[in-house]
Each structure stands twice: as C-alpha cells, then as structure tokens.
mmCIF file of N, CA and C in Angstrom:
data_model
loop_
_atom_site.group_PDB
_atom_site.id
_atom_site.type_symbol
_atom_site.label_atom_id
_atom_site.label_comp_id
_atom_site.label_asym_id
_atom_site.label_seq_id
_atom_site.Cartn_x
_atom_site.Cartn_y
_atom_site.Cartn_z
ATOM 1 N N UNK A 1 -42.796 -45.470 -155.310
ATOM 2 C CA UNK A 1 -42.917 -44.101 -155.699
ATOM 3 C C UNK A 1 -43.788 -43.303 -154.710
ATOM 4 N N UNK A 2 -44.844 -43.931 -154.262
ATOM 5 C CA UNK A 2 -45.730 -43.279 -153.298
ATOM 6 C C UNK A 2 -44.962 -42.970 -152.005
ATOM 7 N N UNK A 3 -44.133 -43.921 -151.575
ATOM 8 C CA UNK A 3 -43.351 -43.700 -150.344
ATOM 9 C C UNK A 3 -42.377 -42.533 -150.513
ATOM 10 N N UNK A 4 -41.746 -42.470 -151.658
ATOM 11 C CA UNK A 4 -40.823 -41.371 -151.913
ATOM 12 C C UNK A 4 -41.584 -40.040 -151.943
ATOM 13 N N UNK A 5 -42.758 -40.059 -152.559
ATOM 14 C CA UNK A 5 -43.570 -38.848 -152.656
ATOM 15 C C UNK A 5 -43.993 -38.362 -151.265
ATOM 16 N N UNK A 6 -44.437 -39.281 -150.414
ATOM 17 C CA UNK A 6 -44.865 -38.887 -149.058
ATOM 18 C C UNK A 6 -43.656 -38.404 -148.243
ATOM 19 N N UNK A 7 -42.501 -39.037 -148.428
ATOM 20 C CA UNK A 7 -41.286 -38.582 -147.737
ATOM 21 C C UNK A 7 -40.886 -37.189 -148.175
ATOM 22 N N UNK A 8 -40.986 -36.930 -149.483
ATOM 23 C CA UNK A 8 -40.664 -35.605 -150.002
ATOM 24 C C UNK A 8 -41.662 -34.550 -149.515
ATOM 25 N N UNK A 9 -42.934 -34.939 -149.403
ATOM 26 C CA UNK A 9 -43.948 -34.015 -148.883
ATOM 27 C C UNK A 9 -43.614 -33.616 -147.434
ATOM 28 N N UNK A 10 -43.185 -34.608 -146.630
ATOM 29 C CA UNK A 10 -42.825 -34.314 -145.230
ATOM 30 C C UNK A 10 -41.625 -33.370 -145.186
ATOM 31 N N UNK A 11 -40.604 -33.644 -145.990
ATOM 32 C CA UNK A 11 -39.424 -32.783 -146.030
ATOM 33 C C UNK A 11 -39.802 -31.374 -146.480
ATOM 34 N N UNK A 12 -40.701 -31.283 -147.462
ATOM 35 C CA UNK A 12 -41.139 -29.991 -147.969
ATOM 36 C C UNK A 12 -41.906 -29.211 -146.909
ATOM 37 N N UNK A 13 -42.737 -29.898 -146.127
ATOM 38 C CA UNK A 13 -43.500 -29.209 -145.091
ATOM 39 C C UNK A 13 -42.561 -28.687 -143.994
ATOM 40 N N UNK A 14 -41.514 -29.463 -143.662
ATOM 41 C CA UNK A 14 -40.543 -29.020 -142.662
ATOM 42 C C UNK A 14 -39.783 -27.798 -143.178
ATOM 43 N N UNK A 15 -39.373 -27.855 -144.433
ATOM 44 C CA UNK A 15 -38.628 -26.742 -145.012
ATOM 45 C C UNK A 15 -39.483 -25.493 -145.164
ATOM 46 N N UNK A 16 -40.749 -25.652 -145.454
ATOM 47 C CA UNK A 16 -41.619 -24.486 -145.617
ATOM 48 C C UNK A 16 -41.894 -23.799 -144.277
ATOM 49 N N UNK A 17 -41.797 -24.551 -143.182
ATOM 50 C CA UNK A 17 -42.014 -23.959 -141.867
ATOM 51 C C UNK A 17 -40.807 -23.142 -141.411
ATOM 52 N N UNK A 18 -39.614 -23.472 -141.881
ATOM 53 C CA UNK A 18 -38.416 -22.729 -141.504
ATOM 54 C C UNK A 18 -38.353 -21.426 -142.287
ATOM 55 N N UNK A 19 -37.617 -20.458 -141.736
ATOM 56 C CA UNK A 19 -37.483 -19.165 -142.395
ATOM 57 C C UNK A 19 -36.491 -19.255 -143.547
ATOM 58 N N UNK A 20 -36.763 -18.491 -144.565
ATOM 59 C CA UNK A 20 -35.873 -18.438 -145.719
ATOM 60 C C UNK A 20 -34.791 -17.395 -145.528
ATOM 61 N N UNK A 21 -33.896 -17.292 -146.514
ATOM 62 C CA UNK A 21 -32.789 -16.344 -146.429
ATOM 63 C C UNK A 21 -33.287 -14.904 -146.354
ATOM 64 N N UNK A 22 -34.271 -14.567 -147.128
ATOM 65 C CA UNK A 22 -34.788 -13.206 -147.132
ATOM 66 C C UNK A 22 -35.399 -12.859 -145.774
ATOM 67 N N UNK A 23 -36.193 -13.766 -145.245
ATOM 68 C CA UNK A 23 -36.801 -13.534 -143.939
ATOM 69 C C UNK A 23 -35.746 -13.417 -142.854
ATOM 70 N N UNK A 24 -34.721 -14.258 -142.928
ATOM 71 C CA UNK A 24 -33.654 -14.203 -141.927
ATOM 72 C C UNK A 24 -32.883 -12.887 -142.004
ATOM 73 N N UNK A 25 -32.586 -12.418 -143.203
ATOM 74 C CA UNK A 25 -31.848 -11.160 -143.318
ATOM 75 C C UNK A 25 -32.664 -9.987 -142.808
ATOM 76 N N UNK A 26 -33.958 -9.968 -143.087
ATOM 77 C CA UNK A 26 -34.789 -8.860 -142.574
ATOM 78 C C UNK A 26 -34.876 -8.924 -141.051
ATOM 79 N N UNK A 27 -34.977 -10.121 -140.514
ATOM 80 C CA UNK A 27 -35.038 -10.289 -139.052
ATOM 81 C C UNK A 27 -33.734 -9.851 -138.411
ATOM 82 N N UNK A 28 -32.597 -10.221 -139.016
ATOM 83 C CA UNK A 28 -31.292 -9.812 -138.489
ATOM 84 C C UNK A 28 -31.163 -8.293 -138.525
ATOM 85 N N UNK A 29 -31.614 -7.666 -139.607
ATOM 86 C CA UNK A 29 -31.530 -6.211 -139.715
ATOM 87 C C UNK A 29 -32.357 -5.521 -138.636
ATOM 88 N N UNK A 30 -33.567 -6.013 -138.407
ATOM 89 C CA UNK A 30 -34.410 -5.390 -137.373
ATOM 90 C C UNK A 30 -33.790 -5.571 -135.989
ATOM 91 N N UNK A 31 -33.241 -6.747 -135.725
ATOM 92 C CA UNK A 31 -32.615 -6.986 -134.417
ATOM 93 C C UNK A 31 -31.365 -6.130 -134.244
ATOM 94 N N UNK A 32 -30.603 -5.934 -135.328
ATOM 95 C CA UNK A 32 -29.420 -5.074 -135.250
ATOM 96 C C UNK A 32 -29.814 -3.629 -134.982
ATOM 97 N N UNK A 33 -30.915 -3.169 -135.576
ATOM 98 C CA UNK A 33 -31.406 -1.818 -135.308
ATOM 99 C C UNK A 33 -31.807 -1.680 -133.844
ATOM 100 N N UNK A 34 -32.468 -2.707 -133.329
ATOM 101 C CA UNK A 34 -32.894 -2.694 -131.923
ATOM 102 C C UNK A 34 -31.676 -2.642 -131.001
ATOM 103 N N UNK A 35 -30.671 -3.447 -131.313
ATOM 104 C CA UNK A 35 -29.453 -3.471 -130.495
ATOM 105 C C UNK A 35 -28.745 -2.127 -130.552
ATOM 106 N N UNK A 36 -28.666 -1.519 -131.734
ATOM 107 C CA UNK A 36 -27.988 -0.224 -131.843
ATOM 108 C C UNK A 36 -28.737 0.854 -131.065
ATOM 109 N N UNK A 37 -30.069 0.824 -131.098
ATOM 110 C CA UNK A 37 -30.833 1.821 -130.330
ATOM 111 C C UNK A 37 -30.638 1.613 -128.829
ATOM 112 N N UNK A 38 -30.583 0.365 -128.400
ATOM 113 C CA UNK A 38 -30.348 0.092 -126.981
ATOM 114 C C UNK A 38 -28.947 0.538 -126.569
ATOM 115 N N UNK A 39 -27.973 0.341 -127.458
ATOM 116 C CA UNK A 39 -26.609 0.784 -127.138
ATOM 117 C C UNK A 39 -26.545 2.296 -127.001
ATOM 118 N N UNK A 40 -27.252 3.021 -127.867
ATOM 119 C CA UNK A 40 -27.245 4.480 -127.757
ATOM 120 C C UNK A 40 -27.920 4.932 -126.465
ATOM 121 N N UNK A 41 -28.984 4.233 -126.063
ATOM 122 C CA UNK A 41 -29.641 4.568 -124.802
ATOM 123 C C UNK A 41 -28.713 4.318 -123.624
ATOM 124 N N UNK A 42 -28.008 3.186 -123.638
ATOM 125 C CA UNK A 42 -27.079 2.867 -122.554
ATOM 126 C C UNK A 42 -25.962 3.907 -122.497
ATOM 127 N N UNK A 43 -25.437 4.296 -123.651
ATOM 128 C CA UNK A 43 -24.371 5.297 -123.692
ATOM 129 C C UNK A 43 -24.871 6.632 -123.165
ATOM 130 N N UNK A 44 -26.095 6.995 -123.503
ATOM 131 C CA UNK A 44 -26.662 8.246 -123.003
ATOM 132 C C UNK A 44 -26.797 8.208 -121.484
ATOM 133 N N UNK A 45 -27.223 7.080 -120.962
ATOM 134 C CA UNK A 45 -27.358 6.933 -119.506
ATOM 135 C C UNK A 45 -25.991 7.024 -118.838
ATOM 136 N N UNK A 46 -24.994 6.359 -119.422
ATOM 137 C CA UNK A 46 -23.641 6.419 -118.859
ATOM 138 C C UNK A 46 -23.109 7.849 -118.880
ATOM 139 N N UNK A 47 -23.373 8.572 -119.958
ATOM 140 C CA UNK A 47 -22.929 9.965 -120.043
ATOM 141 C C UNK A 47 -23.588 10.819 -118.969
ATOM 142 N N UNK A 48 -24.891 10.602 -118.748
ATOM 143 C CA UNK A 48 -25.582 11.365 -117.706
ATOM 144 C C UNK A 48 -25.016 11.056 -116.329
ATOM 145 N N UNK A 49 -24.730 9.781 -116.077
ATOM 146 C CA UNK A 49 -24.166 9.395 -114.778
ATOM 147 C C UNK A 49 -22.793 10.030 -114.597
ATOM 148 N N UNK A 50 -21.984 9.975 -115.642
ATOM 149 C CA UNK A 50 -20.642 10.550 -115.577
ATOM 150 C C UNK A 50 -20.707 12.055 -115.343
ATOM 151 N N UNK A 51 -21.609 12.736 -116.049
ATOM 152 C CA UNK A 51 -21.759 14.178 -115.874
ATOM 153 C C UNK A 51 -22.224 14.505 -114.460
ATOM 154 N N UNK A 52 -23.127 13.704 -113.933
ATOM 155 C CA UNK A 52 -23.627 13.919 -112.575
ATOM 156 C C UNK A 52 -22.512 13.751 -111.558
ATOM 157 N N UNK A 53 -21.689 12.698 -111.748
ATOM 158 C CA UNK A 53 -20.586 12.465 -110.821
ATOM 159 C C UNK A 53 -19.560 13.584 -110.904
ATOM 160 N N UNK A 54 -19.261 14.065 -112.097
ATOM 161 C CA UNK A 54 -18.313 15.157 -112.237
ATOM 162 C C UNK A 54 -18.867 16.437 -111.630
ATOM 163 N N UNK A 55 -20.152 16.651 -111.805
ATOM 164 C CA UNK A 55 -20.786 17.833 -111.219
ATOM 165 C C UNK A 55 -20.744 17.790 -109.704
ATOM 166 N N UNK A 56 -20.911 16.612 -109.136
ATOM 167 C CA UNK A 56 -20.863 16.484 -107.680
ATOM 168 C C UNK A 56 -19.446 16.669 -107.172
ATOM 169 N N UNK A 57 -18.462 16.236 -107.951
ATOM 170 C CA UNK A 57 -17.089 16.399 -107.514
ATOM 171 C C UNK A 57 -16.672 17.863 -107.569
ATOM 172 N N UNK A 58 -17.172 18.586 -108.557
ATOM 173 C CA UNK A 58 -16.810 19.986 -108.676
ATOM 174 C C UNK A 58 -17.526 20.840 -107.646
ATOM 175 N N UNK A 59 -18.822 20.605 -107.473
ATOM 176 C CA UNK A 59 -19.598 21.376 -106.522
ATOM 177 C C UNK A 59 -19.809 20.541 -105.270
ATOM 178 N N UNK A 60 -19.129 20.893 -104.230
ATOM 179 C CA UNK A 60 -19.332 20.211 -102.959
ATOM 180 C C UNK A 60 -20.584 20.797 -102.316
ATOM 181 N N UNK A 61 -21.479 19.934 -101.851
ATOM 182 C CA UNK A 61 -22.664 20.484 -101.190
ATOM 183 C C UNK A 61 -22.271 21.116 -99.859
ATOM 184 N N UNK A 62 -22.902 22.205 -99.506
ATOM 185 C CA UNK A 62 -22.567 22.832 -98.224
ATOM 186 C C UNK A 62 -23.002 21.934 -97.079
ATOM 187 N N UNK A 63 -22.347 22.103 -95.971
ATOM 188 C CA UNK A 63 -22.742 21.342 -94.794
ATOM 189 C C UNK A 63 -24.166 21.720 -94.423
ATOM 190 N N UNK A 64 -24.966 20.711 -94.145
ATOM 191 C CA UNK A 64 -26.370 20.971 -93.860
ATOM 192 C C UNK A 64 -26.716 20.446 -92.488
ATOM 193 N N UNK A 65 -27.821 20.942 -91.969
ATOM 194 C CA UNK A 65 -28.288 20.435 -90.697
ATOM 195 C C UNK A 65 -29.101 19.171 -90.924
ATOM 196 N N UNK A 66 -29.703 18.640 -89.910
ATOM 197 C CA UNK A 66 -30.400 17.359 -90.023
ATOM 198 C C UNK A 66 -31.645 17.415 -90.899
ATOM 199 N N UNK A 67 -32.120 18.608 -91.213
ATOM 200 C CA UNK A 67 -33.308 18.743 -92.047
ATOM 201 C C UNK A 67 -32.953 18.892 -93.520
ATOM 202 N N UNK A 68 -31.680 18.951 -93.866
ATOM 203 C CA UNK A 68 -31.269 18.993 -95.246
ATOM 204 C C UNK A 68 -31.046 20.378 -95.816
ATOM 205 N N UNK A 69 -31.123 21.430 -95.005
ATOM 206 C CA UNK A 69 -30.846 22.753 -95.529
ATOM 207 C C UNK A 69 -29.995 23.513 -94.518
ATOM 208 N N UNK A 70 -29.282 24.477 -95.025
ATOM 209 C CA UNK A 70 -28.397 25.256 -94.173
ATOM 210 C C UNK A 70 -28.928 26.667 -94.068
ATOM 211 N N UNK A 71 -29.072 27.098 -92.877
ATOM 212 C CA UNK A 71 -29.548 28.457 -92.641
ATOM 213 C C UNK A 71 -28.673 29.036 -91.535
ATOM 214 N N UNK A 72 -28.029 30.137 -91.794
ATOM 215 C CA UNK A 72 -27.187 30.720 -90.738
ATOM 216 C C UNK A 72 -28.045 31.154 -89.554
ATOM 217 N N UNK A 73 -27.548 30.849 -88.394
ATOM 218 C CA UNK A 73 -28.309 31.188 -87.187
ATOM 219 C C UNK A 73 -27.912 32.577 -86.718
ATOM 220 N N UNK A 74 -28.912 33.315 -86.348
ATOM 221 C CA UNK A 74 -28.656 34.656 -85.845
ATOM 222 C C UNK A 74 -28.277 34.574 -84.369
ATOM 223 N N UNK A 75 -27.825 35.673 -83.833
ATOM 224 C CA UNK A 75 -27.438 35.720 -82.418
ATOM 225 C C UNK A 75 -28.654 35.470 -81.536
ATOM 226 N N UNK A 76 -29.813 35.979 -81.952
ATOM 227 C CA UNK A 76 -31.030 35.781 -81.168
ATOM 228 C C UNK A 76 -31.415 34.299 -81.144
ATOM 229 N N UNK A 77 -31.234 33.618 -82.281
ATOM 230 C CA UNK A 77 -31.549 32.193 -82.315
ATOM 231 C C UNK A 77 -30.607 31.406 -81.417
ATOM 232 N N UNK A 78 -29.343 31.740 -81.485
ATOM 233 C CA UNK A 78 -28.362 31.042 -80.651
ATOM 234 C C UNK A 78 -28.691 31.241 -79.170
ATOM 235 N N UNK A 79 -29.065 32.469 -78.806
ATOM 236 C CA UNK A 79 -29.403 32.748 -77.412
ATOM 237 C C UNK A 79 -30.663 31.996 -77.007
ATOM 238 N N UNK A 80 -31.633 31.913 -77.921
ATOM 239 C CA UNK A 80 -32.873 31.216 -77.623
ATOM 240 C C UNK A 80 -32.621 29.731 -77.403
ATOM 241 N N UNK A 81 -31.725 29.138 -78.210
ATOM 242 C CA UNK A 81 -31.428 27.711 -78.053
ATOM 243 C C UNK A 81 -30.700 27.433 -76.750
ATOM 244 N N UNK A 82 -29.927 28.401 -76.277
ATOM 245 C CA UNK A 82 -29.163 28.206 -75.051
ATOM 246 C C UNK A 82 -29.956 28.567 -73.797
ATOM 247 N N UNK A 83 -31.157 29.057 -74.004
ATOM 248 C CA UNK A 83 -31.987 29.437 -72.865
ATOM 249 C C UNK A 83 -32.263 28.209 -72.000
ATOM 250 N N UNK A 84 -31.990 28.289 -70.698
ATOM 251 C CA UNK A 84 -32.164 27.112 -69.825
ATOM 252 C C UNK A 84 -33.604 26.597 -69.785
ATOM 253 N N UNK A 85 -34.569 27.499 -69.829
ATOM 254 C CA UNK A 85 -35.972 27.075 -69.775
ATOM 255 C C UNK A 85 -36.339 26.268 -71.024
ATOM 256 N N UNK A 86 -35.957 26.768 -72.204
ATOM 257 C CA UNK A 86 -36.240 26.042 -73.454
ATOM 258 C C UNK A 86 -35.498 24.713 -73.492
ATOM 259 N N UNK A 87 -34.264 24.709 -73.013
ATOM 260 C CA UNK A 87 -33.488 23.485 -73.009
ATOM 261 C C UNK A 87 -34.160 22.436 -72.112
ATOM 262 N N UNK A 88 -34.668 22.870 -70.974
ATOM 263 C CA UNK A 88 -35.352 21.958 -70.059
ATOM 264 C C UNK A 88 -36.610 21.392 -70.705
ATOM 265 N N UNK A 89 -37.369 22.237 -71.402
ATOM 266 C CA UNK A 89 -38.583 21.791 -72.094
ATOM 267 C C UNK A 89 -38.225 20.755 -73.161
ATOM 268 N N UNK A 90 -37.161 21.037 -73.927
ATOM 269 C CA UNK A 90 -36.746 20.102 -74.981
ATOM 270 C C UNK A 90 -36.297 18.766 -74.396
ATOM 271 N N UNK A 91 -35.522 18.809 -73.322
ATOM 272 C CA UNK A 91 -35.041 17.572 -72.691
ATOM 273 C C UNK A 91 -36.206 16.773 -72.135
ATOM 274 N N UNK A 92 -37.165 17.446 -71.507
ATOM 275 C CA UNK A 92 -38.335 16.740 -70.967
ATOM 276 C C UNK A 92 -39.163 16.096 -72.076
ATOM 277 N N UNK A 93 -39.290 16.781 -73.192
ATOM 278 C CA UNK A 93 -40.044 16.207 -74.315
ATOM 279 C C UNK A 93 -39.345 14.955 -74.837
ATOM 280 N N UNK A 94 -38.024 15.021 -74.969
ATOM 281 C CA UNK A 94 -37.282 13.834 -75.423
ATOM 282 C C UNK A 94 -37.391 12.701 -74.413
ATOM 283 N N UNK A 95 -37.329 13.033 -73.133
ATOM 284 C CA UNK A 95 -37.448 12.005 -72.093
ATOM 285 C C UNK A 95 -38.827 11.349 -72.127
ATOM 286 N N UNK A 96 -39.870 12.160 -72.340
ATOM 287 C CA UNK A 96 -41.218 11.605 -72.429
ATOM 288 C C UNK A 96 -41.341 10.632 -73.599
ATOM 289 N N UNK A 97 -40.773 10.992 -74.750
ATOM 290 C CA UNK A 97 -40.797 10.078 -75.901
ATOM 291 C C UNK A 97 -40.068 8.783 -75.581
ATOM 292 N N UNK A 98 -38.932 8.893 -74.920
ATOM 293 C CA UNK A 98 -38.164 7.707 -74.552
ATOM 294 C C UNK A 98 -38.967 6.821 -73.592
ATOM 295 N N UNK A 99 -39.634 7.444 -72.628
ATOM 296 C CA UNK A 99 -40.430 6.666 -71.683
ATOM 297 C C UNK A 99 -41.581 5.950 -72.374
ATOM 298 N N UNK A 100 -42.212 6.622 -73.339
ATOM 299 C CA UNK A 100 -43.306 5.983 -74.082
ATOM 300 C C UNK A 100 -42.800 4.757 -74.842
ATOM 301 N N UNK A 101 -41.652 4.903 -75.500
ATOM 302 C CA UNK A 101 -41.086 3.761 -76.227
ATOM 303 C C UNK A 101 -40.715 2.636 -75.274
ATOM 304 N N UNK A 102 -40.166 2.996 -74.120
ATOM 305 C CA UNK A 102 -39.771 1.986 -73.139
ATOM 306 C C UNK A 102 -40.995 1.231 -72.620
ATOM 307 N N UNK A 103 -42.078 1.949 -72.353
ATOM 308 C CA UNK A 103 -43.311 1.304 -71.874
ATOM 309 C C UNK A 103 -43.891 0.369 -72.933
ATOM 310 N N UNK A 104 -43.859 0.793 -74.213
ATOM 311 C CA UNK A 104 -44.356 -0.069 -75.293
ATOM 312 C C UNK A 104 -43.532 -1.346 -75.379
ATOM 313 N N UNK A 105 -42.226 -1.225 -75.236
ATOM 314 C CA UNK A 105 -41.359 -2.413 -75.289
ATOM 315 C C UNK A 105 -41.636 -3.340 -74.110
ATOM 316 N N UNK A 106 -41.795 -2.750 -72.933
ATOM 317 C CA UNK A 106 -42.076 -3.568 -71.752
ATOM 318 C C UNK A 106 -43.419 -4.285 -71.905
ATOM 319 N N UNK A 107 -44.438 -3.608 -72.418
ATOM 320 C CA UNK A 107 -45.739 -4.236 -72.656
ATOM 321 C C UNK A 107 -45.616 -5.379 -73.657
ATOM 322 N N UNK A 108 -44.846 -5.170 -74.694
ATOM 323 C CA UNK A 108 -44.654 -6.222 -75.691
ATOM 324 C C UNK A 108 -43.985 -7.444 -75.074
ATOM 325 N N UNK A 109 -42.975 -7.211 -74.251
ATOM 326 C CA UNK A 109 -42.278 -8.340 -73.619
ATOM 327 C C UNK A 109 -43.205 -9.065 -72.660
ATOM 328 N N UNK A 110 -44.019 -8.310 -71.924
ATOM 329 C CA UNK A 110 -44.977 -8.946 -71.020
ATOM 330 C C UNK A 110 -45.994 -9.794 -71.784
ATOM 331 N N UNK A 111 -46.511 -9.282 -72.873
ATOM 332 C CA UNK A 111 -47.479 -10.044 -73.667
ATOM 333 C C UNK A 111 -46.829 -11.278 -74.276
ATOM 334 N N UNK A 112 -45.607 -11.144 -74.708
ATOM 335 C CA UNK A 112 -44.885 -12.278 -75.272
ATOM 336 C C UNK A 112 -44.643 -13.338 -74.208
ATOM 337 N N UNK A 113 -44.286 -12.901 -73.010
ATOM 338 C CA UNK A 113 -44.056 -13.843 -71.922
ATOM 339 C C UNK A 113 -45.358 -14.542 -71.534
ATOM 340 N N UNK A 114 -46.482 -13.813 -71.516
ATOM 341 C CA UNK A 114 -47.775 -14.428 -71.218
ATOM 342 C C UNK A 114 -48.136 -15.458 -72.273
ATOM 343 N N UNK A 115 -47.868 -15.140 -73.537
ATOM 344 C CA UNK A 115 -48.181 -16.066 -74.609
ATOM 345 C C UNK A 115 -47.336 -17.330 -74.550
ATOM 346 N N UNK A 116 -46.128 -17.210 -74.071
ATOM 347 C CA UNK A 116 -45.250 -18.372 -73.979
ATOM 348 C C UNK A 116 -45.343 -19.038 -72.623
ATOM 349 N N UNK A 117 -46.132 -18.448 -71.723
ATOM 350 C CA UNK A 117 -46.309 -18.937 -70.366
ATOM 351 C C UNK A 117 -44.967 -19.028 -69.635
ATOM 352 N N UNK A 118 -44.225 -17.940 -69.740
ATOM 353 C CA UNK A 118 -42.946 -17.837 -69.030
ATOM 354 C C UNK A 118 -42.903 -16.494 -68.338
ATOM 355 N N UNK A 119 -41.895 -16.346 -67.479
ATOM 356 C CA UNK A 119 -41.700 -15.059 -66.815
ATOM 357 C C UNK A 119 -40.967 -14.127 -67.774
ATOM 358 N N UNK A 120 -41.178 -12.809 -67.641
ATOM 359 C CA UNK A 120 -40.508 -11.874 -68.549
ATOM 360 C C UNK A 120 -38.982 -11.953 -68.466
ATOM 361 N N UNK A 121 -38.419 -12.318 -67.339
ATOM 362 C CA UNK A 121 -36.968 -12.405 -67.173
ATOM 363 C C UNK A 121 -36.401 -13.585 -67.972
ATOM 364 N N UNK A 122 -37.223 -14.590 -68.218
ATOM 365 C CA UNK A 122 -36.737 -15.765 -68.960
ATOM 366 C C UNK A 122 -36.711 -15.435 -70.406
#
C-alpha cells in the first residue's frame, strides 16, 4: 500500500505541474490575440508599401542632377560653365585630386613592398 501511495504521489506531482484545461484555453486565447494583432500590423505595413509603390508609379520623379535636385540653369549660368578659364580651373582641381590619390596609392605600395622585402614591381 505504501508503494502504491508513493507512486500515486509522484503521478500527482507530475500532473499538478502540467497546465490544466482552463489554463491552456486562456493561454491559447492570449496567443491568438497576439497573432491577430501581428497580422493586422503586417497587413498595415503591406498596405503602406503597396501605396508607396503605386504613388511612385503614378508620380515619376523629375530628372535630377548629381546633388539630388533639379534647378533650371539660366543663360548666365550656362555661359559661366562654358567659360574657358573656369573650365581650366575645374580640370586642374580634378587633376590635383587624382594626383593626390595616385601618390597615396604609390606610397602604400612602396610601404607594402618594404614590409614584404620585395620590389614594388613584384
């Protein structure tokens, strides 16, 4: 009898640790509410994406310059850009930047070659 009693006590302790029907139904209800709220959020996000895509298809963005905005150029601006002196200044500035980058690369290759104890051509 004692053995049966101790066996029943063990079974009872295992059963008491598991959730009952009432607890399971309340847990299922809360999880279903959570899932439904997440579904509504996902649907709202999809609707916003769809509206954004439709808006972009309807409104084509105007052609823009490299800075992201479009501004009509006046005749004076066009003449200023075509001015040979300004063009020469702009080209020289770009060339100077290119030379600086080239020198940095050459210095890096030289330092790398020194570190590896090889010639830069290798």
